[in-house]
PDB file of C-alpha atoms in Angstrom:
ATOM      1  CA  MET A  27     -36.653  -1.785   7.578  1.00 50.00           C
ATOM      2  CA  LYS A  28     -37.542  -2.947   4.491  1.00 70.00           C
ATOM      3  CA  LEU A  29     -34.898  -4.736   3.633  1.00 77.00           C
ATOM      4  CA  SER A  30     -32.908  -7.169   5.729  1.00 82.00           C
ATOM      5  CA  LEU A  31     -29.932  -9.720   4.982  1.00 82.00           C
ATOM      6  CA  GLU A  32     -31.545 -12.472   5.227  1.00 83.00           C
ATOM      7  CA  ALA A  33     -34.303 -11.429   2.565  1.00 81.00           C
ATOM      8  CA  LEU A  34     -31.558 -11.020   0.495  1.00 83.00           C
ATOM      9  CA  GLN A  35     -29.679 -14.218   0.730  1.00 84.00           C
ATOM     10  CA  VAL A  36     -33.178 -15.897   0.051  1.00 82.00           C
ATOM     11  CA  ILE A  37     -33.121 -14.451  -3.213  1.00 82.00           C
ATOM     12  CA  ASP A  38     -29.902 -14.815  -4.287  1.00 83.00           C
ATOM     13  CA  ALA A  39     -30.234 -18.870  -3.117  1.00 83.00           C
ATOM     14  CA  ILE A  40     -33.691 -18.658  -4.985  1.00 83.00           C
ATOM     15  CA  ASP A  41     -31.263 -17.215  -8.381  1.00 81.00           C
ATOM     16  CA  ARG A  42     -28.764 -19.497  -8.622  1.00 83.00           C
ATOM     17  CA  LYS A  43     -30.765 -22.948  -7.431  1.00 81.00           C
ATOM     18  CA  GLY A  44     -33.649 -21.649  -9.855  1.00 79.00           C
ATOM     19  CA  SER A  45     -36.252 -22.395  -7.478  1.00 80.00           C
ATOM     20  CA  PHE A  46     -37.822 -21.180  -4.578  1.00 82.00           C
ATOM     21  CA  ALA A  47     -37.579 -25.283  -3.427  1.00 80.00           C
ATOM     22  CA  GLY A  48     -34.300 -25.817  -3.979  1.00 81.00           C
ATOM     23  CA  ALA A  49     -33.395 -22.489  -2.348  1.00 81.00           C
ATOM     24  CA  ALA A  50     -35.056 -24.221   0.860  1.00 81.00           C
ATOM     25  CA  ASP A  51     -32.790 -27.246   0.535  1.00 82.00           C
ATOM     26  CA  GLU A  52     -29.260 -24.721   0.287  1.00 83.00           C
ATOM     27  CA  LEU A  53     -31.170 -22.828   3.257  1.00 82.00           C
ATOM     28  CA  HIS A  54     -32.228 -24.955   5.438  1.00 83.00           C
ATOM     29  CA  ARG A  55     -35.763 -23.739   5.731  1.00 86.00           C
ATOM     30  CA  VAL A  56     -39.520 -25.496   4.906  1.00 86.00           C
ATOM     31  CA  PRO A  57     -40.180 -23.959   1.056  1.00 81.00           C
ATOM     32  CA  SER A  58     -43.580 -22.038   2.223  1.00 83.00           C
ATOM     33  CA  ALA A  59     -41.001 -19.679   4.780  1.00 83.00           C
ATOM     34  CA  ILE A  60     -38.998 -18.763   1.469  1.00 82.00           C
ATOM     35  CA  THR A  61     -42.586 -18.175  -0.220  1.00 84.00           C
ATOM     36  CA  TYR A  62     -42.991 -15.874   2.692  1.00 82.00           C
ATOM     37  CA  SER A  63     -39.710 -13.943   2.740  1.00 83.00           C
ATOM     38  CA  VAL A  64     -40.239 -13.123  -1.162  1.00 82.00           C
ATOM     39  CA  GLN A  65     -44.202 -11.852  -0.735  1.00 83.00           C
ATOM     40  CA  GLN A  66     -43.446 -10.343   2.484  1.00 83.00           C
ATOM     41  CA  LEU A  67     -39.975  -7.940   0.723  1.00 83.00           C
ATOM     42  CA  GLU A  68     -42.238  -7.665  -2.361  1.00 79.00           C
ATOM     43  CA  GLU A  69     -44.844  -6.460  -0.479  1.00 80.00           C
ATOM     44  CA  GLY A  70     -42.707  -3.848   1.410  1.00 81.00           C
ATOM     45  CA  LEU A  71     -41.151  -2.924  -1.562  1.00 83.00           C
ATOM     46  CA  ASP A  72     -44.237  -2.443  -4.169  1.00 81.00           C
ATOM     47  CA  VAL A  73     -42.609  -4.418  -6.497  1.00 84.00           C
ATOM     48  CA  LEU A  74     -42.717  -8.021  -7.932  1.00 85.00           C
ATOM     49  CA  LEU A  75     -39.800  -9.800  -7.982  1.00 84.00           C
ATOM     50  CA  PHE A  76     -40.081 -12.929  -9.127  1.00 82.00           C
ATOM     51  CA  ASP A  77     -41.571 -13.866 -13.135  1.00 79.00           C
ATOM     52  CA  ARG A  78     -44.190 -16.835 -12.229  1.00 74.00           C
ATOM     53  CA  THR A  79     -45.430 -18.041 -15.083  1.00 74.00           C
ATOM     54  CA  GLY A  80     -42.806 -20.691 -16.094  1.00 69.00           C
ATOM     55  CA  HIS A  81     -41.527 -23.419 -14.118  1.00 69.00           C
ATOM     56  CA  ARG A  82     -38.452 -21.725 -13.307  1.00 74.00           C
ATOM     57  CA  ALA A  83     -38.209 -18.926 -10.957  1.00 74.00           C
ATOM     58  CA  LYS A  84     -37.629 -15.803 -12.722  1.00 82.00           C
ATOM     59  CA  LEU A  85     -36.051 -12.567 -11.965  1.00 85.00           C
ATOM     60  CA  THR A  86     -37.636  -9.276 -13.303  1.00 85.00           C
ATOM     61  CA  GLU A  87     -35.658  -6.570 -14.039  1.00 85.00           C
ATOM     62  CA  ALA A  88     -36.438  -5.724 -10.908  1.00 84.00           C
ATOM     63  CA  GLY A  89     -35.562  -8.786  -9.647  1.00 82.00           C
ATOM     64  CA  ARG A  90     -32.449  -8.110 -11.086  1.00 84.00           C
ATOM     65  CA  GLU A  91     -31.661  -5.067  -9.861  1.00 85.00           C
ATOM     66  CA  LEU A  92     -31.554  -5.665  -6.288  1.00 85.00           C
ATOM     67  CA  LEU A  93     -29.838  -8.673  -5.824  1.00 82.00           C
ATOM     68  CA  LYS A  94     -26.999  -6.976  -8.551  1.00 85.00           C
ATOM     69  CA  GLU A  95     -26.297  -4.667  -5.915  1.00 85.00           C
ATOM     70  CA  GLY A  96     -27.668  -6.841  -2.879  1.00 83.00           C
ATOM     71  CA  ARG A  97     -24.808  -8.888  -3.119  1.00 85.00           C
ATOM     72  CA  HIS A  98     -22.527  -6.535  -2.564  1.00 86.00           C
ATOM     73  CA  LEU A  99     -23.896  -5.631  -0.318  1.00 85.00           C
ATOM     74  CA  LEU A 100     -24.350  -9.578   0.904  1.00 82.00           C
ATOM     75  CA  ARG A 101     -20.032 -10.057  -0.081  1.00 83.00           C
ATOM     76  CA  ALA A 102     -19.883  -6.786   2.537  1.00 80.00           C
ATOM     77  CA  ALA A 103     -21.296  -7.885   5.208  1.00 76.00           C
ATOM     78  CA  ALA A 104     -19.200 -11.448   5.050  1.00 72.00           C
ATOM     79  CA  ASP A 105     -16.159  -9.634   4.795  1.00 74.00           C
ATOM     80  CA  LEU A 106     -17.108  -7.592   8.185  1.00 74.00           C
ATOM     81  CA  GLU A 107     -18.358 -10.589   9.732  1.00 70.00           C
ATOM     82  CA  CYS A 108     -14.394 -12.009   8.844  1.00 66.00           C
ATOM     83  CA  ARG A 109     -12.998  -8.745  10.313  1.00 69.00           C
ATOM     84  CA  VAL A 110     -14.640  -8.719  13.659  1.00 71.00           C
ATOM     85  CA  GLN A 111     -13.806 -12.609  14.199  1.00 64.00           C
ATOM     86  CA  GLN A 112     -10.370 -12.064  13.598  1.00 66.00           C
ATOM     87  CA  VAL A 113     -10.665  -9.116  15.265  1.00 66.00           C
ATOM     88  CA  PHE A 114     -11.136 -10.403  18.297  1.00 66.00           C
ATOM     89  CA  LYS A 115      -8.497 -13.248  17.810  1.00 60.00           C
ATOM     90  CA  GLY A 116      -6.562 -10.075  17.771  1.00 65.00           C
ATOM     91  CA  TRP A 117      -5.159  -8.913  13.945  1.00 80.00           C
ATOM     92  CA  GLU A 118      -6.243  -5.541  13.687  1.00 84.00           C
ATOM     93  CA  SER A 119      -8.902  -4.035  11.482  1.00 83.00           C
ATOM     94  CA  GLU A 120      -6.109  -2.086   9.600  1.00 88.00           C
ATOM     95  CA  LEU A 121      -2.670  -1.788   9.283  1.00 92.00           C
ATOM     96  CA  ARG A 122      -1.283   1.880   8.230  1.00 93.00           C
ATOM     97  CA  ILE A 123       2.692   1.240   6.865  1.00 95.00           C
ATOM     98  CA  ALA A 124       4.718   3.941   5.586  1.00 94.00           C
ATOM     99  CA  VAL A 125       7.752   3.097   3.734  1.00 92.00           C
ATOM    100  CA  ASP A 126      10.022   5.591   2.992  1.00 90.00           C
ATOM    101  CA  THR A 127      10.917   6.605  -1.142  1.00 87.00           C
ATOM    102  CA  ILE A 128      14.621   4.788  -0.594  1.00 84.00           C
ATOM    103  CA  VAL A 129      12.953   1.690  -0.164  1.00 85.00           C
ATOM    104  CA  GLY A 130      11.642  -0.605  -2.959  1.00 78.00           C
ATOM    105  CA  PHE A 131       8.417   0.354  -2.639  1.00 79.00           C
ATOM    106  CA  GLU A 132       6.703  -1.932  -5.630  1.00 83.00           C
ATOM    107  CA  LYS A 133       8.569  -4.904  -3.675  1.00 82.00           C
ATOM    108  CA  LEU A 134       6.631  -4.956  -1.283  1.00 89.00           C
ATOM    109  CA  PHE A 135       4.230  -6.145  -3.064  1.00 91.00           C
ATOM    110  CA  GLY A 136       5.155  -9.852  -2.809  1.00 89.00           C
ATOM    111  CA  LEU A 137       5.128  -9.621   1.317  1.00 91.00           C
ATOM    112  CA  ALA A 138       1.215  -8.778   0.929  1.00 93.00           C
ATOM    113  CA  THR A 139       1.025 -11.477  -0.721  1.00 94.00           C
ATOM    114  CA  GLU A 140       2.553 -13.708   1.768  1.00 93.00           C
ATOM    115  CA  PHE A 141       0.914 -11.155   4.220  1.00 93.00           C
ATOM    116  CA  TYR A 142      -2.753 -11.957   2.062  1.00 92.00           C
ATOM    117  CA  GLY A 143      -2.124 -15.500   2.271  1.00 90.00           C
ATOM    118  CA  GLN A 144      -2.573 -15.383   6.337  1.00 86.00           C
ATOM    119  CA  ASN A 145      -6.230 -14.426   5.464  1.00 83.00           C
ATOM    120  CA  ALA A 146      -6.173 -12.386   8.290  1.00 83.00           C
ATOM    121  CA  GLY A 147      -9.144  -9.896   6.838  1.00 82.00           C
ATOM    122  CA  THR A 148      -6.176  -6.655   7.899  1.00 88.00           C
ATOM    123  CA  ARG A 149      -6.848  -4.259   6.054  1.00 88.00           C
ATOM    124  CA  LEU A 150      -3.167  -3.128   3.778  1.00 93.00           C
ATOM    125  CA  LYS A 151      -2.797   0.634   2.927  1.00 93.00           C
ATOM    126  CA  PHE A 152       0.702   1.964   2.716  1.00 94.00           C
ATOM    127  CA  LEU A 153       2.646   5.408   2.871  1.00 92.00           C
ATOM    128  CA  GLN A 154       4.882   6.735   0.571  1.00 90.00           C
ATOM    129  CA  GLU A 155       7.451   9.135   2.536  1.00 90.00           C
ATOM    130  CA  VAL A 156      10.130  10.792   1.786  1.00 88.00           C
ATOM    131  CA  LEU A 157      13.344  12.122   4.861  1.00 86.00           C
ATOM    132  CA  GLY A 158      11.844  13.246   8.305  1.00 85.00           C
ATOM    133  CA  GLY A 159       7.789  12.158   6.938  1.00 87.00           C
ATOM    134  CA  THR A 160       7.941   8.510   7.841  1.00 91.00           C
ATOM    135  CA  TRP A 161       8.544   8.936  11.214  1.00 90.00           C
ATOM    136  CA  ASP A 162       6.079  11.871  10.843  1.00 89.00           C
ATOM    137  CA  ALA A 163       3.480   9.431   9.868  1.00 89.00           C
ATOM    138  CA  LEU A 164       4.543   7.306  13.078  1.00 88.00           C
ATOM    139  CA  ALA A 165       4.189  10.532  15.052  1.00 86.00           C
ATOM    140  CA  SER A 166       1.611  11.690  13.573  1.00 86.00           C
ATOM    141  CA  GLY A 167      -0.678   8.573  14.490  1.00 86.00           C
ATOM    142  CA  ARG A 168      -0.797   8.115  10.243  1.00 91.00           C
ATOM    143  CA  ALA A 169       1.159   4.727  10.400  1.00 92.00           C
ATOM    144  CA  ASP A 170       1.373   2.262  12.444  1.00 93.00           C
ATOM    145  CA  LEU A 171       4.569   0.770  11.211  1.00 95.00           C
ATOM    146  CA  ALA A 172       7.579   2.750   9.461  1.00 93.00           C
ATOM    147  CA  ILE A 173      10.285   0.821   6.844  1.00 94.00           C
ATOM    148  CA  GLY A 174      13.145   2.946   5.892  1.00 90.00           C
ATOM    149  CA  ALA A 175      13.122   5.790   8.630  1.00 88.00           C
ATOM    150  CA  SER A 176      16.249   7.773   8.778  1.00 85.00           C
ATOM    151  CA  GLY A 177      18.144   9.795  11.099  1.00 80.00           C
ATOM    152  CA  ASP A 178      16.984  10.248  14.762  1.00 78.00           C
ATOM    153  CA  ALA A 179      13.117   9.290  15.876  1.00 78.00           C
ATOM    154  CA  PRO A 180      11.262  12.595  17.151  1.00 77.00           C
ATOM    155  CA  SER A 181      11.662  13.525  20.956  1.00 73.00           C
ATOM    156  CA  GLY A 182       9.214  12.316  23.367  1.00 68.00           C
ATOM    157  CA  GLY A 183       7.255   9.529  20.665  1.00 68.00           C
ATOM    158  CA  GLY A 184       8.831   6.219  23.342  1.00 79.00           C
ATOM    159  CA  TYR A 185       9.160   4.034  19.794  1.00 85.00           C
ATOM    160  CA  THR A 186      10.977   0.849  18.884  1.00 88.00           C
ATOM    161  CA  ALA A 187      13.161   0.949  16.327  1.00 88.00           C
ATOM    162  CA  ARG A 188      14.737  -2.021  14.528  1.00 89.00           C
ATOM    163  CA  PRO A 189      17.800  -1.584  12.321  1.00 90.00           C
ATOM    164  CA  PHE A 190      16.877  -2.917   8.452  1.00 89.00           C
ATOM    165  CA  GLY A 191      20.114  -2.398   6.438  1.00 87.00           C
ATOM    166  CA  HIS A 192      22.074   0.395   4.480  1.00 88.00           C
ATOM    167  CA  VAL A 193      21.002   2.128   1.337  1.00 88.00           C
ATOM    168  CA  GLU A 194      24.283   2.859  -0.539  1.00 90.00           C
ATOM    169  CA  MET A 195      23.788   6.235  -2.379  1.00 91.00           C
ATOM    170  CA  VAL A 196      25.735   6.994  -5.451  1.00 95.00           C
ATOM    171  CA  PHE A 197      26.256  10.711  -7.430  1.00 96.00           C
ATOM    172  CA  VAL A 198      24.019  10.389 -11.106  1.00 97.00           C
ATOM    173  CA  ALA A 199      23.949  12.446 -14.344  1.00 97.00           C
ATOM    174  CA  ALA A 200      22.002  12.011 -17.581  1.00 96.00           C
ATOM    175  CA  PRO A 201      24.996  11.080 -20.093  1.00 97.00           C
ATOM    176  CA  PHE A 202      24.745  14.016 -22.105  1.00 95.00           C
ATOM    177  CA  HIS A 203      24.817  16.452 -19.137  1.00 96.00           C
ATOM    178  CA  PRO A 204      27.822  18.640 -18.818  1.00 96.00           C
ATOM    179  CA  ILE A 205      28.950  17.426 -15.588  1.00 96.00           C
ATOM    180  CA  CYS A 206      29.908  14.218 -17.395  1.00 95.00           C
ATOM    181  CA  ARG A 207      32.659  16.046 -19.630  1.00 94.00           C
ATOM    182  CA  GLU A 208      34.243  17.042 -15.777  1.00 93.00           C
ATOM    183  CA  PRO A 209      36.473  15.125 -14.616  1.00 93.00           C
ATOM    184  CA  GLU A 210      36.597  12.339 -11.898  1.00 93.00           C
ATOM    185  CA  PRO A 211      36.190  11.827  -8.660  1.00 96.00           C
ATOM    186  CA  LEU A 212      33.727  15.321  -9.182  1.00 93.00           C
ATOM    187  CA  SER A 213      34.735  18.040  -6.420  1.00 93.00           C
ATOM    188  CA  GLU A 214      31.721  19.654  -4.670  1.00 92.00           C
ATOM    189  CA  ALA A 215      32.764  23.858  -6.514  1.00 92.00           C
ATOM    190  CA  THR A 216      32.042  21.287  -9.685  1.00 93.00           C
ATOM    191  CA  ILE A 217      28.996  20.345  -8.484  1.00 93.00           C
ATOM    192  CA  GLN A 218      27.928  22.933  -7.010  1.00 93.00           C
ATOM    193  CA  GLN A 219      27.828  24.905 -10.514  1.00 93.00           C
ATOM    194  CA  HIS A 220      25.017  22.295 -11.580  1.00 95.00           C
ATOM    195  CA  ARG A 221      21.574  22.200 -10.931  1.00 95.00           C
ATOM    196  CA  ALA A 222      20.197  19.695  -8.387  1.00 94.00           C
ATOM    197  CA  VAL A 223      17.505  17.292  -8.099  1.00 94.00           C
ATOM    198  CA  SER A 224      15.381  16.646  -4.594  1.00 92.00           C
ATOM    199  CA  ILE A 225      12.994  14.957  -3.145  1.00 90.00           C
ATOM    200  CA  ALA A 226      10.629  17.425  -1.091  1.00 89.00           C
ATOM    201  CA  ASP A 227      10.242  16.047   2.722  1.00 85.00           C
ATOM    202  CA  SER A 228       7.159  14.985   3.319  1.00 86.00           C
ATOM    203  CA  SER A 229       6.600  15.835   7.226  1.00 85.00           C
ATOM    204  CA  ARG A 230       3.592  17.546   7.942  1.00 82.00           C
ATOM    205  CA  LEU A 231       4.137  18.438  11.218  1.00 78.00           C
ATOM    206  CA  LEU A 232       8.212  17.386  12.079  1.00 80.00           C
ATOM    207  CA  PRO A 233      10.234  19.740  10.525  1.00 74.00           C
ATOM    208  CA  PRO A 234      11.512  19.576   7.167  1.00 76.00           C
ATOM    209  CA  ARG A 235      14.658  17.917   6.940  1.00 74.00           C
ATOM    210  CA  THR A 236      17.265  18.257   3.058  1.00 73.00           C
ATOM    211  CA  VAL A 237      19.932  15.504   2.684  1.00 75.00           C
ATOM    212  CA  GLY A 238      22.835  16.364  -0.162  1.00 70.00           C
ATOM    213  CA  LEU A 239      22.554  19.407  -0.927  1.00 77.00           C
ATOM    214  CA  LEU A 240      25.224  22.482  -1.102  1.00 79.00           C
ATOM    215  CA  SER A 241      24.833  26.069  -0.355  1.00 82.00           C
ATOM    216  CA  GLY A 242      23.746  28.187  -3.377  1.00 83.00           C
ATOM    217  CA  GLN A 243      22.837  25.464  -5.044  1.00 88.00           C
ATOM    218  CA  GLU A 244      20.951  26.118  -7.732  1.00 92.00           C
ATOM    219  CA  VAL A 245      17.794  23.050  -7.110  1.00 92.00           C
ATOM    220  CA  LEU A 246      14.741  21.165  -8.821  1.00 94.00           C
ATOM    221  CA  THR A 247      12.667  19.860  -5.889  1.00 92.00           C
ATOM    222  CA  VAL A 248       9.954  17.297  -6.402  1.00 93.00           C
ATOM    223  CA  PRO A 249       7.719  15.396  -4.898  1.00 89.00           C
ATOM    224  CA  HIS A 250       9.208  11.266  -5.165  1.00 87.00           C
ATOM    225  CA  LEU A 251      11.625   9.276  -5.885  1.00 89.00           C
ATOM    226  CA  GLU A 252      10.503   8.430  -9.389  1.00 90.00           C
ATOM    227  CA  ALA A 253      10.137  11.858 -10.384  1.00 93.00           C
ATOM    228  CA  LYS A 254      13.829  12.265  -9.227  1.00 94.00           C
ATOM    229  CA  VAL A 255      14.588  10.245 -11.990  1.00 95.00           C
ATOM    230  CA  THR A 256      13.121  11.259 -14.175  1.00 96.00           C
ATOM    231  CA  ALA A 257      14.279  14.208 -14.283  1.00 96.00           C
ATOM    232  CA  HIS A 258      17.918  13.332 -14.014  1.00 97.00           C
ATOM    233  CA  VAL A 259      17.616  11.218 -16.773  1.00 97.00           C
ATOM    234  CA  ALA A 260      16.046  14.671 -18.882  1.00 97.00           C
ATOM    235  CA  GLY A 261      19.263  16.389 -18.057  1.00 96.00           C
ATOM    236  CA  LEU A 262      17.473  18.851 -15.166  1.00 97.00           C
ATOM    237  CA  GLY A 263      20.447  18.279 -12.811  1.00 95.00           C
ATOM    238  CA  VAL A 264      22.088  15.855 -10.816  1.00 96.00           C
ATOM    239  CA  GLY A 265      22.133  14.421  -7.122  1.00 95.00           C
ATOM    240  CA  PHE A 266      22.474  11.117  -5.539  1.00 94.00           C
ATOM    241  CA  LEU A 267      20.268   8.115  -6.410  1.00 94.00           C
ATOM    242  CA  PRO A 268      20.144   4.834  -3.728  1.00 91.00           C
ATOM    243  CA  LYS A 269      22.286   2.679  -5.839  1.00 91.00           C
ATOM    244  CA  TRP A 270      19.947  -0.105  -6.626  1.00 89.00           C
ATOM    245  CA  VAL A 271      17.811   2.619  -9.140  1.00 91.00           C
ATOM    246  CA  ALA A 272      20.887   3.976 -10.414  1.00 95.00           C
ATOM    247  CA  GLU A 273      22.376   1.034 -11.876  1.00 94.00           C
ATOM    248  CA  ARG A 274      19.430  -0.357 -13.051  1.00 93.00           C
ATOM    249  CA  GLU A 275      19.358   3.263 -14.922  1.00 95.00           C
ATOM    250  CA  GLN A 276      22.753   2.697 -16.540  1.00 96.00           C
ATOM    251  CA  TYR A 277      21.897  -0.493 -17.323  1.00 95.00           C
ATOM    252  CA  ALA A 278      19.048   1.036 -19.199  1.00 95.00           C
ATOM    253  CA  GLY A 279      21.572   3.720 -20.716  1.00 95.00           C
ATOM    254  CA  ARG A 280      19.339   6.485 -19.288  1.00 96.00           C
ATOM    255  CA  LEU A 281      21.818   7.496 -16.620  1.00 97.00           C
ATOM    256  CA  ARG A 282      25.568   7.657 -15.624  1.00 96.00           C
ATOM    257  CA  ILE A 283      27.312   7.403 -11.900  1.00 96.00           C
ATOM    258  CA  LEU A 284      30.298   8.991 -11.693  1.00 97.00           C
ATOM    259  CA  LYS A 285      33.208   9.453  -8.381  1.00 95.00           C
ATOM    260  CA  VAL A 286      33.495  12.319  -6.069  1.00 94.00           C
ATOM    261  CA  GLN A 287      35.467  13.756  -4.067  1.00 94.00           C
ATOM    262  CA  GLU A 288      32.908  13.685  -1.117  1.00 90.00           C
ATOM    263  CA  PRO A 289      30.519  10.617  -2.007  1.00 90.00           C
ATOM    264  CA  ARG A 290      27.814  10.541   0.648  1.00 87.00           C
ATOM    265  CA  ARG A 291      27.896   7.692   3.669  1.00 86.00           C
ATOM    266  CA  PRO A 292      24.795   4.862   2.921  1.00 87.00           C
ATOM    267  CA  ALA A 293      21.871   5.833   4.748  1.00 82.00           C
ATOM    268  CA  GLU A 294      21.533   3.590   7.811  1.00 87.00           C
ATOM    269  CA  ILE A 295      17.547   2.965   8.026  1.00 89.00           C
ATOM    270  CA  VAL A 296      15.752   1.472  10.416  1.00 91.00           C
ATOM    271  CA  ILE A 297      11.809   0.311  10.834  1.00 93.00           C
ATOM    272  CA  ALA A 298       9.711   1.193  13.997  1.00 92.00           C
ATOM    273  CA  TRP A 299       6.776   1.554  15.561  1.00 92.00           C
ATOM    274  CA  ARG A 300       4.910   2.486  19.053  1.00 87.00           C
ATOM    275  CA  PRO A 301       5.545  -0.661  21.642  1.00 82.00           C
ATOM    276  CA  ASP A 302       1.847  -0.274  22.236  1.00 79.00           C
ATOM    277  CA  HIS A 303       0.185  -1.403  19.184  1.00 80.00           C
ATOM    278  CA  THR A 304       0.542  -4.840  19.952  1.00 78.00           C
ATOM    279  CA  GLY A 305      -1.454  -7.181  17.020  1.00 86.00           C
ATOM    280  CA  LYS A 306      -0.761  -9.687  15.108  1.00 89.00           C
ATOM    281  CA  ALA A 307      -0.277  -8.047  11.380  1.00 92.00           C
ATOM    282  CA  LEU A 308       2.317  -5.688  12.791  1.00 93.00           C
ATOM    283  CA  LYS A 309       3.847  -8.457  15.115  1.00 91.00           C
ATOM    284  CA  TRP A 310       3.645 -10.123  11.248  1.00 94.00           C
ATOM    285  CA  PHE A 311       5.899  -7.654   9.427  1.00 94.00           C
ATOM    286  CA  VAL A 312       8.274  -6.590  12.341  1.00 92.00           C
ATOM    287  CA  LYS A 313       9.648 -11.126  12.232  1.00 92.00           C
ATOM    288  CA  ARG A 314       9.192 -11.286   8.616  1.00 93.00           C
ATOM    289  CA  LEU A 315      11.033  -7.611   8.058  1.00 92.00           C
ATOM    290  CA  ASP A 316      13.581  -9.345  10.816  1.00 90.00           C
ATOM    291  CA  ASP A 317      14.507 -11.777   8.418  1.00 89.00           C
ATOM    292  CA  PRO A 318      18.064 -10.442   6.708  1.00 88.00           C
ATOM    293  CA  LEU A 319      17.081 -12.016   3.646  1.00 88.00           C
ATOM    294  CA  VAL A 320      14.397  -9.876   3.030  1.00 87.00           C
ATOM    295  CA  ALA A 321      15.385  -6.881   4.146  1.00 85.00           C
ATOM    296  CA  ALA A 322      18.027  -7.332   1.355  1.00 84.00           C
ATOM    297  CA  SER A 323      15.544  -7.980  -1.231  1.00 84.00           C
ATOM    298  CA  LEU A 324      13.921  -4.992  -0.523  1.00 84.00           C
ATOM    299  CA  LEU A 325      17.479  -2.803  -0.195  1.00 81.00           C
ATOM    300  CA  THR A 326      18.977  -3.765  -3.033  1.00 75.00           C
TER     301      THR A 326
END
């Protein structure tokens, strides 16, 4: 192999220090060893990497290209070294977190920022799921931790689950929607006459579920919560939203919260994971999510 990380480190040090002698000092090597490394690399690549006509070591165009791409490799190698060391200490190389759409997804970024402060080297991967899709992600191995899962866990899974909180659901419609002219509280017969907006269950292996739809009601199905909100604002249908979302939209004048005769019970949600997953990153998130203040910030 003509290229090595050691050779790239030499080229990088020469460029930053401006001389072969400066690179030798930084790398704790004799100048002749630095010169030899560069000569070996130039001969192997059959290119001239440095213009040696001046007092300062100056990269040729080929040398600049090699160093530009080589620094990416040096950073990647340093990151890999850090991750390997952290994995040895019990931190996962990656933690995949499935988040139900009724949880404030963007609010998790504050928790992610706090986690990165641990310098664990663990890569975070967030998945947004709907209804049974959160359990599905855990059951299929797509996720290591589920936040906001509702309903019963898949059979035979052997999951560990802890209560996370309740999400209050309220009925909404655009202010100009015809249903807003109906007397409140709205009956199911009245609601059934209007198109509902529903989010599709994101399950891949488990049977999909639906919530809050009436028999015979026309339905517009969308892929995620924000699409559902947008469809309601556009007047394309009515339906239930998490209260924290509905209040935000009502405050902006885009939606109205309407009283109904048959309100939906608050959604009871949990965090869940496999008990055989014992990495430090998972334990860190479980501990933080056990904090009632953290849970409240994600659900309100």
